[in-house]
mmCIF file of C-alpha atoms in Angstrom:
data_model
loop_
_atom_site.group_PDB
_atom_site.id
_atom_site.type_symbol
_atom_site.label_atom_id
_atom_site.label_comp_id
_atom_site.label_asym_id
_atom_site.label_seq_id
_atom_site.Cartn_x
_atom_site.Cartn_y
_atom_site.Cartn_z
ATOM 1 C CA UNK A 136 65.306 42.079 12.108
ATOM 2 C CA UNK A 137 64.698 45.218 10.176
ATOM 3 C CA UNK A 138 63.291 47.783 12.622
ATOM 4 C CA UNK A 139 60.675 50.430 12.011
ATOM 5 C CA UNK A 140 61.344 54.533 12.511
ATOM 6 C CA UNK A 141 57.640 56.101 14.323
ATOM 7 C CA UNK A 142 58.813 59.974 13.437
ATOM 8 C CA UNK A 143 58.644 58.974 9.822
ATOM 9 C CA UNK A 144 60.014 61.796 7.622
ATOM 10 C CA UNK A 145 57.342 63.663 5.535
ATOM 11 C CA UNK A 146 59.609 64.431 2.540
ATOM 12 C CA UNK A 147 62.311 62.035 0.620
ATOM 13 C CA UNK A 148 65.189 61.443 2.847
ATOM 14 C CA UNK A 149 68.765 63.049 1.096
ATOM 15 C CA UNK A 150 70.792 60.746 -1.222
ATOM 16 C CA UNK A 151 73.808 59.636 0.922
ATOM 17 C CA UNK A 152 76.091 59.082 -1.696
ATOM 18 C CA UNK A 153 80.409 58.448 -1.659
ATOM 19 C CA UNK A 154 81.187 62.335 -1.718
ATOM 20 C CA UNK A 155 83.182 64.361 0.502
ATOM 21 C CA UNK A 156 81.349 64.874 3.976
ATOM 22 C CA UNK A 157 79.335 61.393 3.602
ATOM 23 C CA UNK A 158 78.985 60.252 6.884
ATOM 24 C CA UNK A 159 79.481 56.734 6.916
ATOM 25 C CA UNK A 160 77.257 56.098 10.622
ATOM 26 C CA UNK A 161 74.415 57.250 8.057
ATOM 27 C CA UNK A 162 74.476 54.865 5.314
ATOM 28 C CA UNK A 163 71.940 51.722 6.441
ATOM 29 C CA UNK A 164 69.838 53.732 8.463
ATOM 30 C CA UNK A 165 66.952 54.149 6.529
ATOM 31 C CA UNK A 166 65.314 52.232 3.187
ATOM 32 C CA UNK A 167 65.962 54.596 -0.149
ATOM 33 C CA UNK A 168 69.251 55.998 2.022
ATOM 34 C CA UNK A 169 71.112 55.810 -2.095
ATOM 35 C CA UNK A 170 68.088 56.796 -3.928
ATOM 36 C CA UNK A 171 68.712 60.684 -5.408
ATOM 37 C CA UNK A 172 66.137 62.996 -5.407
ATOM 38 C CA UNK A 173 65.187 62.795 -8.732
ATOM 39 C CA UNK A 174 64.088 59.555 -8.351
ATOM 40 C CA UNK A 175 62.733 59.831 -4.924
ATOM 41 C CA UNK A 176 59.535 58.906 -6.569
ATOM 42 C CA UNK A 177 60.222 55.134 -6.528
ATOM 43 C CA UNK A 178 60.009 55.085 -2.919
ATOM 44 C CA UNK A 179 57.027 55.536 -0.957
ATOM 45 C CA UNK A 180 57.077 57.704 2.433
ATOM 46 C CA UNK A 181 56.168 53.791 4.591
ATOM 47 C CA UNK A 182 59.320 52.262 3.360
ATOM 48 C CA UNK A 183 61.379 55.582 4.553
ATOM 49 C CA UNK A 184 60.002 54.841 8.103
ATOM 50 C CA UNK A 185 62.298 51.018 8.331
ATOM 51 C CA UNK A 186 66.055 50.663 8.462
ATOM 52 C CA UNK A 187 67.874 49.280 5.672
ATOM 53 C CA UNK A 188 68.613 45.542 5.030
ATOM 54 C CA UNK A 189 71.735 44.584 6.075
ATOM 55 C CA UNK A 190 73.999 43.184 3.182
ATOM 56 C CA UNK A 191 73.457 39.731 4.023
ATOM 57 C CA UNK A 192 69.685 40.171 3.356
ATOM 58 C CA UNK A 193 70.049 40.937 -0.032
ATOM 59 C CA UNK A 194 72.809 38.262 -1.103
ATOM 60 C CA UNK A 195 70.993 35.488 0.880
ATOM 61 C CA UNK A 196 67.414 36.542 -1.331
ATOM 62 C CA UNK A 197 69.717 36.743 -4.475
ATOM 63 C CA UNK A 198 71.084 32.929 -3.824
ATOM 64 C CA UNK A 199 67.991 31.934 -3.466
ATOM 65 C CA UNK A 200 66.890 33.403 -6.797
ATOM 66 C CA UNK A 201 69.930 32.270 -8.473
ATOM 67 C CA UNK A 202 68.900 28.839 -7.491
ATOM 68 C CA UNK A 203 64.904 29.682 -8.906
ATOM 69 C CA UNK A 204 66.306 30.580 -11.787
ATOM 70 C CA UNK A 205 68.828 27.615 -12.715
ATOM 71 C CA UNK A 206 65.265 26.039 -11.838
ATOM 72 C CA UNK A 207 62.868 27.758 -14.030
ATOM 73 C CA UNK A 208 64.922 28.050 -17.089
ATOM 74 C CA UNK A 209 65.870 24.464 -17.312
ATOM 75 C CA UNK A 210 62.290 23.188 -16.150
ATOM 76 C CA UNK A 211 60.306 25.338 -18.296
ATOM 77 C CA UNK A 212 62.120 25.485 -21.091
ATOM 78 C CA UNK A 213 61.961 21.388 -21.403
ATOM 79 C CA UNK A 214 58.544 21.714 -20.972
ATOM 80 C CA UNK A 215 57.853 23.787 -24.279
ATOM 81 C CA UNK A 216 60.423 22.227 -26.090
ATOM 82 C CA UNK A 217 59.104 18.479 -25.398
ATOM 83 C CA UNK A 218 55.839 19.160 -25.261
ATOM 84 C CA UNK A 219 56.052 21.093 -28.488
ATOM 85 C CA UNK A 220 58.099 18.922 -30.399
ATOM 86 C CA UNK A 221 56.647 15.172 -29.393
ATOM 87 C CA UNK A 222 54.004 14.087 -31.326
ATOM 88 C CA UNK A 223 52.340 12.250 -28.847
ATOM 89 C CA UNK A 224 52.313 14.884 -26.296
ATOM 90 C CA UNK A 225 51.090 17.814 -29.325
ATOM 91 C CA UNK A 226 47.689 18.013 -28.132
ATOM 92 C CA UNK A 227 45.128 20.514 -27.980
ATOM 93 C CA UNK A 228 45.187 19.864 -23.619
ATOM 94 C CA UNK A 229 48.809 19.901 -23.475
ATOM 95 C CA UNK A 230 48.882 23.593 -25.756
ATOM 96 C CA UNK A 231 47.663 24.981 -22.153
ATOM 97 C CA UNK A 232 50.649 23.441 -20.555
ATOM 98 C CA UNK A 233 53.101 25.078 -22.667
ATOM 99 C CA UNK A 234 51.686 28.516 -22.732
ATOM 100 C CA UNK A 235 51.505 28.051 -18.722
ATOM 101 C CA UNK A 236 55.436 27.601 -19.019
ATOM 102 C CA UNK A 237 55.935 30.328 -21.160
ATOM 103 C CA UNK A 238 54.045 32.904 -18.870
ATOM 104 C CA UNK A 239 56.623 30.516 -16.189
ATOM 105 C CA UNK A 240 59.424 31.739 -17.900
ATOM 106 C CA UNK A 241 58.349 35.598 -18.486
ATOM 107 C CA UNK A 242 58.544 35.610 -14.440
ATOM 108 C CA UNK A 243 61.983 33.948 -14.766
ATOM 109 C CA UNK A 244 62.846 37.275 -17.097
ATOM 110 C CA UNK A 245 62.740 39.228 -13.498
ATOM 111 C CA UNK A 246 65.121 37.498 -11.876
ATOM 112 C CA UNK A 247 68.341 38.675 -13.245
ATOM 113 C CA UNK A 248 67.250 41.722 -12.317
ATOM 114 C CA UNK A 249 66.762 40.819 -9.048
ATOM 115 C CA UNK A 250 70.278 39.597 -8.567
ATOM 116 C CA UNK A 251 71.802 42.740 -10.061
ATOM 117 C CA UNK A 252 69.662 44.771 -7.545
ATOM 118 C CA UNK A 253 70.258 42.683 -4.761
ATOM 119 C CA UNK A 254 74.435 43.983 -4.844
ATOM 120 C CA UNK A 255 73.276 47.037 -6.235
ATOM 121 C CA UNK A 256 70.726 47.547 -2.923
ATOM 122 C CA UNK A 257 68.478 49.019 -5.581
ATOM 123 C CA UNK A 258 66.525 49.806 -8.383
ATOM 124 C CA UNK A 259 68.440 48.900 -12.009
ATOM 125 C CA UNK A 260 67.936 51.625 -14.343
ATOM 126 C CA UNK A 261 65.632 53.243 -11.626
ATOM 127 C CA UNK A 262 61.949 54.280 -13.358
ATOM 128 C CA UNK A 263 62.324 52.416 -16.636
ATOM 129 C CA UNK A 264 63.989 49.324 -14.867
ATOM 130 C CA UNK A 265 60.885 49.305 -12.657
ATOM 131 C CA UNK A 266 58.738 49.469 -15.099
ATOM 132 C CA UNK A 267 60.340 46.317 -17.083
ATOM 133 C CA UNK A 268 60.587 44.455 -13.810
ATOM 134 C CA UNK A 269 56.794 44.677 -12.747
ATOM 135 C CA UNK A 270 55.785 44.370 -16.230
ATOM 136 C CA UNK A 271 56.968 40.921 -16.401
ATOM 137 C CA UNK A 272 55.876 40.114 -12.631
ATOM 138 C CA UNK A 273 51.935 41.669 -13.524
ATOM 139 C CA UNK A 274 51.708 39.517 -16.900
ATOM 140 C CA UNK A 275 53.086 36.254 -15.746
ATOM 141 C CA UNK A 276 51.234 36.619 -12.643
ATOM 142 C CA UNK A 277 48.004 37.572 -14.000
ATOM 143 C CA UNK A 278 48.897 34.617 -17.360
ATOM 144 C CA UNK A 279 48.976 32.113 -14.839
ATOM 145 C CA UNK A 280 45.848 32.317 -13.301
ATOM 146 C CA UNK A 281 43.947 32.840 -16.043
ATOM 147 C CA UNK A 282 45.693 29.990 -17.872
ATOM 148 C CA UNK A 283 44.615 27.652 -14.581
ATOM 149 C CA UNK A 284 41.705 28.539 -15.539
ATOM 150 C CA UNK A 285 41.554 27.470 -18.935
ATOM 151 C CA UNK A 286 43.254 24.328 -17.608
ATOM 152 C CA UNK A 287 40.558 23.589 -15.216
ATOM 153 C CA UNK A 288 37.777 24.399 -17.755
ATOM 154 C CA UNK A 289 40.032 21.685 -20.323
ATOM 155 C CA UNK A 290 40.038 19.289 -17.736
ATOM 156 C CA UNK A 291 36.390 19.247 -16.953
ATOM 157 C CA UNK A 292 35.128 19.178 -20.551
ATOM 158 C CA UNK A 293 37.999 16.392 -21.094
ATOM 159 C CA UNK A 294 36.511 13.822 -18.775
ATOM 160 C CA UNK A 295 32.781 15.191 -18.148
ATOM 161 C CA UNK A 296 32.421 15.067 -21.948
ATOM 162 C CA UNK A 297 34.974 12.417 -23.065
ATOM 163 C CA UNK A 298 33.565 11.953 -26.453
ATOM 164 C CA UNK A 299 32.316 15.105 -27.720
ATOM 165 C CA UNK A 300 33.366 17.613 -25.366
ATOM 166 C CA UNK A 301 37.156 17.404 -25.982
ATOM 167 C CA UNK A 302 38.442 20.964 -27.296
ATOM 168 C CA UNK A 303 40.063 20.490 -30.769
ATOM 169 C CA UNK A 304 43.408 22.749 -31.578
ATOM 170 C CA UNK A 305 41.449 25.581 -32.722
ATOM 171 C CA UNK A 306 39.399 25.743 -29.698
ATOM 172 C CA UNK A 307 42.707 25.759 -27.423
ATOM 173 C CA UNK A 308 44.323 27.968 -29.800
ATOM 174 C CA UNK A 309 41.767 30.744 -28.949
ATOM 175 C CA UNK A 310 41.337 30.220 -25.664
ATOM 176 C CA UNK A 311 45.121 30.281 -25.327
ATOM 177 C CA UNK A 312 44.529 33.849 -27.414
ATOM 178 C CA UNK A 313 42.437 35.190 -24.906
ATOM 179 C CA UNK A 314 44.740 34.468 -22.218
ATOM 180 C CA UNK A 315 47.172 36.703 -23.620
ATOM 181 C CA UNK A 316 44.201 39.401 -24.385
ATOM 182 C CA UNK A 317 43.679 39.120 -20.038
ATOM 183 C CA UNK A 318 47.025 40.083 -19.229
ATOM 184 C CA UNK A 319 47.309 43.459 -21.235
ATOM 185 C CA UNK A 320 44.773 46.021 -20.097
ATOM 186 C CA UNK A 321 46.029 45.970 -16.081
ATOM 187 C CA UNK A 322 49.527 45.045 -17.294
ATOM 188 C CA UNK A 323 50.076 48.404 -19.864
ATOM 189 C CA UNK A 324 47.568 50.817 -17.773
ATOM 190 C CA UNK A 325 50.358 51.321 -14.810
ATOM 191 C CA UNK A 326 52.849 51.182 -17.572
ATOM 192 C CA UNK A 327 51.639 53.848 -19.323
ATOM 193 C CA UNK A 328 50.116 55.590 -16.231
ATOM 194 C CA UNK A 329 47.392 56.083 -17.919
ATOM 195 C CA UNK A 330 45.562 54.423 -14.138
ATOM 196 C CA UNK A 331 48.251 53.667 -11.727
ATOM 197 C CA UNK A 332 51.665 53.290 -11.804
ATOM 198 C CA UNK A 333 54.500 50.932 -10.896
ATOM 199 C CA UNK A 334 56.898 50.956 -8.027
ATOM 200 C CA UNK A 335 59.406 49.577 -5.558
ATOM 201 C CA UNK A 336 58.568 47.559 -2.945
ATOM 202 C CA UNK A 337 60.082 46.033 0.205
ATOM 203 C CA UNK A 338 63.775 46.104 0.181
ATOM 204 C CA UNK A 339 63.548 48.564 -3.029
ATOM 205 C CA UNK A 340 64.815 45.671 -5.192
ATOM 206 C CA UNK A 341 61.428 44.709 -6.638
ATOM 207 C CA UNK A 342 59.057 46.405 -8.439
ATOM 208 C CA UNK A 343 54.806 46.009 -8.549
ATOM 209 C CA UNK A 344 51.889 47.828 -8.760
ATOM 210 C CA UNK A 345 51.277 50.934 -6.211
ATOM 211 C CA UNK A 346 49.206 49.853 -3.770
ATOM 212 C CA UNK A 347 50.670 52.315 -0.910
ATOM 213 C CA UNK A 348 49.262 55.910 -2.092
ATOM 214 C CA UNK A 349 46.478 56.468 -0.309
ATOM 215 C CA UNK A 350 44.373 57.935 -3.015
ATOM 216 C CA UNK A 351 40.573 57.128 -4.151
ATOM 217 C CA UNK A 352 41.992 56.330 -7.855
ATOM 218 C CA UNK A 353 44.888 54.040 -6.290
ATOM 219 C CA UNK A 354 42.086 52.280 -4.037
ATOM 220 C CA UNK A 355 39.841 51.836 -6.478
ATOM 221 C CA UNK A 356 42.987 50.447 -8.969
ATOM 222 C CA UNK A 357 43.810 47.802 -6.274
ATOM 223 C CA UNK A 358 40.367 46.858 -6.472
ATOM 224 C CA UNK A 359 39.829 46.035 -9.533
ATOM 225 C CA UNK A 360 43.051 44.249 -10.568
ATOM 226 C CA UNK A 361 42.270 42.169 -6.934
ATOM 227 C CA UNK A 362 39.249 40.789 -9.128
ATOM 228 C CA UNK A 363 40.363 41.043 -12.580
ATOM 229 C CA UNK A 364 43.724 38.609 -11.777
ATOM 230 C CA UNK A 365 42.869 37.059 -8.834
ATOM 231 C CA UNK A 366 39.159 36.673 -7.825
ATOM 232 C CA UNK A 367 37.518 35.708 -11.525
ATOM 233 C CA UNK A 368 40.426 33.251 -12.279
ATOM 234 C CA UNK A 369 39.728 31.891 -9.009
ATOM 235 C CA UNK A 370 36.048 31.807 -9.429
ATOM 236 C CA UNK A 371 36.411 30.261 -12.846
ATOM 237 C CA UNK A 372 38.887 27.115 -12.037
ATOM 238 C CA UNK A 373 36.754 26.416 -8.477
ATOM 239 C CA UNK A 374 33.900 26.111 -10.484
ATOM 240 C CA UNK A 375 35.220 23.763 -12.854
ATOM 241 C CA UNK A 376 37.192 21.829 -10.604
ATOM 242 C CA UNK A 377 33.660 21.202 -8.709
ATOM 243 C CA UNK A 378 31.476 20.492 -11.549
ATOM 244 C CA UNK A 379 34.837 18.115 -12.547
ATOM 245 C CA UNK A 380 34.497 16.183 -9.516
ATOM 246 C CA UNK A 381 30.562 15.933 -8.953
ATOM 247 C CA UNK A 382 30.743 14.355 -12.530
ATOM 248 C CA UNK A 383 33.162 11.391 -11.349
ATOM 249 C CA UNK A 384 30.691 11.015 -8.852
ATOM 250 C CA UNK A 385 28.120 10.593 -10.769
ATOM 251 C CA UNK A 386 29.652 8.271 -12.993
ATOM 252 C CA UNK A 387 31.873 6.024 -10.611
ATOM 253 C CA UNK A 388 28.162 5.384 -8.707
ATOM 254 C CA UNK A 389 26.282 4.557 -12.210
ATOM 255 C CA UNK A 390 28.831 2.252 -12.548
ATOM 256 C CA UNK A 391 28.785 0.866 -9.097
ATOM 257 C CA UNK A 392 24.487 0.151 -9.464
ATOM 258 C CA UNK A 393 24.881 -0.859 -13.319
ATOM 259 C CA UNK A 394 27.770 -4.031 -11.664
ATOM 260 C CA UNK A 395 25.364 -4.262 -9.146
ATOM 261 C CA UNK A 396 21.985 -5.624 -11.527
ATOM 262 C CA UNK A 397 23.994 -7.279 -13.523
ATOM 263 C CA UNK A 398 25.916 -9.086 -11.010
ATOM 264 C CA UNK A 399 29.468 -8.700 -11.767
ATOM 265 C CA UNK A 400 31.967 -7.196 -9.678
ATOM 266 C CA UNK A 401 33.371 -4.532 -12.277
ATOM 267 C CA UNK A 402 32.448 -2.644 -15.149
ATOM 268 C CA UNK A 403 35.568 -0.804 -16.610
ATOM 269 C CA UNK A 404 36.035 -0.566 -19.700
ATOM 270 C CA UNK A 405 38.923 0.807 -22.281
ATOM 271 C CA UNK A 406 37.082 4.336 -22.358
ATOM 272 C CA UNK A 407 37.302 4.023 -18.485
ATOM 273 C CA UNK A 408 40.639 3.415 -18.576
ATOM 274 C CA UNK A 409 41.411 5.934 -20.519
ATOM 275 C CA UNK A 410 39.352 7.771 -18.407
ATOM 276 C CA UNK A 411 41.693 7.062 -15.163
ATOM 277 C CA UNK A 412 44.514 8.682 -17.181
ATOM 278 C CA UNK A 413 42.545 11.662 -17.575
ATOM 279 C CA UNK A 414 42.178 11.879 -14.299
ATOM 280 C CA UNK A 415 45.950 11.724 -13.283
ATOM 281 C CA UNK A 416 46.301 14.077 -15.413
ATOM 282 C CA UNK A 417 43.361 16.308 -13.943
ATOM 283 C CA UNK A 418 44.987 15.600 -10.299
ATOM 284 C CA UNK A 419 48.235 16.979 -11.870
ATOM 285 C CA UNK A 420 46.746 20.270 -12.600
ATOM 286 C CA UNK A 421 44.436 20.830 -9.006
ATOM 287 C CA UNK A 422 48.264 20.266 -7.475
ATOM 288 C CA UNK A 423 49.556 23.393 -10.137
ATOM 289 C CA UNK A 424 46.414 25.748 -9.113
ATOM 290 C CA UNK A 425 47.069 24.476 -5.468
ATOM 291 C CA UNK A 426 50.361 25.774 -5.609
ATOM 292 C CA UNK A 427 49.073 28.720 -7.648
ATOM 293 C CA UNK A 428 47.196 29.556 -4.604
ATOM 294 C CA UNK A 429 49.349 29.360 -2.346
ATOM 295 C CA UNK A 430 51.607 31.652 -3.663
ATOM 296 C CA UNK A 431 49.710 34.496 -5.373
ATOM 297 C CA UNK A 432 47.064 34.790 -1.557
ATOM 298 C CA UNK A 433 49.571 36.113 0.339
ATOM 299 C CA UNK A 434 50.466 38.351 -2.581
ATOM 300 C CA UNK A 435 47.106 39.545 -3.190
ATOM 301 C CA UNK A 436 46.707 40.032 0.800
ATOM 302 C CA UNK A 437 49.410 42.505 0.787
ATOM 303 C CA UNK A 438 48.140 44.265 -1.488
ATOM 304 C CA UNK A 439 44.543 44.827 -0.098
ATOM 305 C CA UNK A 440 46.347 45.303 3.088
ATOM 306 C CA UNK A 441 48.961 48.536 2.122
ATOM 307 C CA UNK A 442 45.257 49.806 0.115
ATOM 308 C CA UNK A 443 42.346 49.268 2.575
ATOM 309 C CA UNK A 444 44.081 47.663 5.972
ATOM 310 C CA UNK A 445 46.872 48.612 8.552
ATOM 311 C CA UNK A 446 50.293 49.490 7.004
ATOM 312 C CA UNK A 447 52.153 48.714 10.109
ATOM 313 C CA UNK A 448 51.834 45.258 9.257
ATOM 314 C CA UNK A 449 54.109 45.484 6.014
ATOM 315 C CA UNK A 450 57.422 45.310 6.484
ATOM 316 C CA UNK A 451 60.139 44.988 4.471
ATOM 317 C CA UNK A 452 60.266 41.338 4.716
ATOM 318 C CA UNK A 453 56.379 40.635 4.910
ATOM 319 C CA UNK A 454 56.369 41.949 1.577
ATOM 320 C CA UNK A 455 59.469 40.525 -0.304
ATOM 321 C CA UNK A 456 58.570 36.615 0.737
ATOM 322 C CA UNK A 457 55.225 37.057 -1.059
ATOM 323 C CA UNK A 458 56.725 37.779 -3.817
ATOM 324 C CA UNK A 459 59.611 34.861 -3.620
ATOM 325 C CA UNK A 460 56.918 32.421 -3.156
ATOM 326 C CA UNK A 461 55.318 33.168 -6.014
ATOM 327 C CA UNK A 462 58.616 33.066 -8.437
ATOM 328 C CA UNK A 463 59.077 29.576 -6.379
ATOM 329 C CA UNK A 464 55.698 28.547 -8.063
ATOM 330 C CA UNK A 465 56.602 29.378 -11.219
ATOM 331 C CA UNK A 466 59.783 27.264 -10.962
ATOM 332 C CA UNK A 467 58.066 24.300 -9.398
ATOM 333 C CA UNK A 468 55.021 23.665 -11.913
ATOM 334 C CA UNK A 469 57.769 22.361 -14.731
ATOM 335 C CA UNK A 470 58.768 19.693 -12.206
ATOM 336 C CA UNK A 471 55.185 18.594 -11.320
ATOM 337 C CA UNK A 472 54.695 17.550 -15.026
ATOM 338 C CA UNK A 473 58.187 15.704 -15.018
ATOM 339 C CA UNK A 474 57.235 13.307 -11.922
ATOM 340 C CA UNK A 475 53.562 13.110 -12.753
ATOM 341 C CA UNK A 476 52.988 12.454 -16.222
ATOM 342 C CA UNK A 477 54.512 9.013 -16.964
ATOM 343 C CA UNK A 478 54.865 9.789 -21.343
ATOM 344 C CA UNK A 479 56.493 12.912 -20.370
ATOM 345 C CA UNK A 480 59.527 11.723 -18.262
ATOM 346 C CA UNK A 481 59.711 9.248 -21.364
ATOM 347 C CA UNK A 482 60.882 11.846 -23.565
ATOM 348 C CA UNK A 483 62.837 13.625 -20.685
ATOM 349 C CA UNK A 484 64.590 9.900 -20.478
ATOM 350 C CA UNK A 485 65.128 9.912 -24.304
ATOM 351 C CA UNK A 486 66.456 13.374 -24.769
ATOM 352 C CA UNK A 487 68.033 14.835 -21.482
ATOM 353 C CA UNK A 488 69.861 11.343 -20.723
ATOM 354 C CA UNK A 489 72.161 13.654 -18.276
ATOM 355 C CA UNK A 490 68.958 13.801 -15.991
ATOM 356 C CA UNK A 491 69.035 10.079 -14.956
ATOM 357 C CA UNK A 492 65.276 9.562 -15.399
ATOM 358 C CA UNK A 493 64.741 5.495 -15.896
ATOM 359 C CA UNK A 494 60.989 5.112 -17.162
ATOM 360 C CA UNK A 495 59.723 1.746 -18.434
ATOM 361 C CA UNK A 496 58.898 1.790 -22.380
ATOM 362 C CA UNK A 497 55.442 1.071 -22.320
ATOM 363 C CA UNK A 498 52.601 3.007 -20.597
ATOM 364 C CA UNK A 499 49.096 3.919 -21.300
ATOM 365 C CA UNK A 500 49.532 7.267 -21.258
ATOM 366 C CA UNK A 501 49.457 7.016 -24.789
ATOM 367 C CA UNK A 502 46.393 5.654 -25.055
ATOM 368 C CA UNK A 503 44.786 9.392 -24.056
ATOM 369 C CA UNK A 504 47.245 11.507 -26.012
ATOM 370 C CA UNK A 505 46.513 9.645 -29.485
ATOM 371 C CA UNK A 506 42.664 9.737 -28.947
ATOM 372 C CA UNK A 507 42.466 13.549 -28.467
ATOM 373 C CA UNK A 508 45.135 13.606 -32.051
ATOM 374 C CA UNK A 509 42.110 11.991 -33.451
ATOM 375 C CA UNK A 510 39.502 14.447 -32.475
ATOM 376 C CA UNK A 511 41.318 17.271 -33.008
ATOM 377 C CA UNK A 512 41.912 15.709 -36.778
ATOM 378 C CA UNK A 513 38.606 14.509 -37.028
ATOM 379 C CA UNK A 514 37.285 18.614 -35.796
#
């Protein structure tokens, strides 16, 4: 375990570097131990206070990132191009689902990085290769939970409003717009430090926003991109998600008391069919903002924690997992859609034969895609 130093220096520790009279008893004592001094500013004072990783630390975290990113790349990148490229999946829904990958694959853009940090035990390109690592990490972080969002809000006015509340392409195109417009302001502030600034974290192999500085601007910083990328995305899809499921209620219990005076034991119909595959489809996305959840909490936790709670509680490792769960996420949505969504794993059977999918020819699935062609042609 890594183990914590209580007579934490006050200044930056010296660079312990391969020169004559380095003292070799020195070199994994303490986090930032091959950090110079003119870039001592990349590590805060708490990490000083913990002993550095041990080697196999940072090659087990980079195996496991290797393995992410074989994942990511190949599940992401089928996603956009089939869902891009199929006509029956090129709806104004499914335009959500490929933006979602590509914020998916921006977080992949980290992770080569990561692996050349991991050997390196540090910071690539120190400042400027921070800055390009949490850059990626703060927009596809913040462009997936606002694009949950715009799923849930898609799914609700989908199957609350199957006939005239279906978004058309220009609809999704804008919303899809905005998305983008979400991720700059708390993505390029930091960048530019114009209000806040980006740093290392944990093992000093990762980069995110300062949340350590115990300042009233930093505090205040933290605050605000807490509700800007975490609390209103997670306001918005709750609220739709509710409102999505009060309105199957309401309609699986007309149906039930219409059957009921007329005496017959069902009354579904083709829209209600179509319906059902709406709702797979619905389920599909609650399991991606599920998993969305999961990983960005702990995330966001941490980061409340090193601004307003105890520090003691952040290690090292408590903060690095947080932030592998969260690339995990991103790696794992891709395959959600390819076991889930019956017309997709069709065109994964047709075009990526090497992938072994069998999926029978026919399926309604269909039936949904082609009706929301229509209304976006008919809008």
């Amino acid at each position: 375990m890594l183990l914590h130093n209580e007579t934490l220096v006050n200044g930056p520790l010296a660079f312990m570097g391969d020169e004559a009279g380095y003292v070799p008893s020195m070199r994994e004592r303490f986090l930032g131990w091959n950090v110079p001094p003119e870039h001592s500013e990349l590590v805060h004072p708490h990490w000083r206070g913990f002993i550095a990783p041990a080697k196999y630390w940072h090659i087990g975290l980079a195996l496991i990132y290797l393995i992410l990113l074989v994942m990511s790349v190949v599940g992401n990148f089928c996603v956009v191009w089939i869902f891009s490229t199929s006509k029956s999946l090129r709806t104004p829904s499914n335009m959500f689902i490929v933006s979602l990958a590509i914020f998916d694959v921006i977080m992949a853009f980290e992770m080569p990085m990561f692996l050349v940090n991991s050997f390196l035990e540090r910071m690539i390109g120190w400042e400027i290769g921070c800055d390009v690592f949490a850059m990626f990490g703060s927009v596809s972080g913040m462009g997936q939970a606002i694009t949950n969002a715009a799923i849930a809000f898609d799914r609700y006015r989908t199957i609350s409003c199957p006939i005239d509340g279906r978004l058309n392409s220009k609809q999704a195109a804008v919303i899809i717009a905005l998305t983008w417009f979400w991720v700059t302001p708390f993505s390029t502030l930091p960048l530019l430090r114009i209000w806040g600034r980006y740093t290392t974290e944990g093992f000093l192999t990762t980069c995110t926003f300062d949340y350590l500085t115990d300042d009233q601007d930093t505090k205040v910083f933290v605050v605000c991109i807490f509700i800007w990328s975490y609390v209103i995305p997670l306001t918005f899809i709750v609220y739709f998600y509710s409102q999505l499921l009060r309105s199957i209620r309401s309609h699986e219990k007309m149906l039930k008391e219409q059957a009921k005076k007329m005496n017959v034991k069902s009354l579904v119909s083709n829209q209600d069919k179509e319906r059902s595959v709406e709702l797979r489809i619905a389920k599909v996305a609650f399991t991606i903002f599920f998993l969305f959840l999961l990983a960005w909490t702990p995330y966001a936790t941490v980061a409340m924690i090193g601004a307003f709670g105890n520090r003691d509680l952040l290690t090292p490792m408590t903060t690095m997992l947080p932030a592998m769960f969260a690339k995990t996420v991103s790696c794992i949505d891709p395959w959600i859609y390819a076991i889930n969504h019956p017309r997709y794993r069709q065109e994964l059977q047709k075009r990526c034969k090497w992938m072994g999918i069998h999926e029978p020819e026919v399926s309604q699935d269909t039936m949904s895609a082609q009706t929301e062609k229509v209304k976006a042609d008919e809008a």
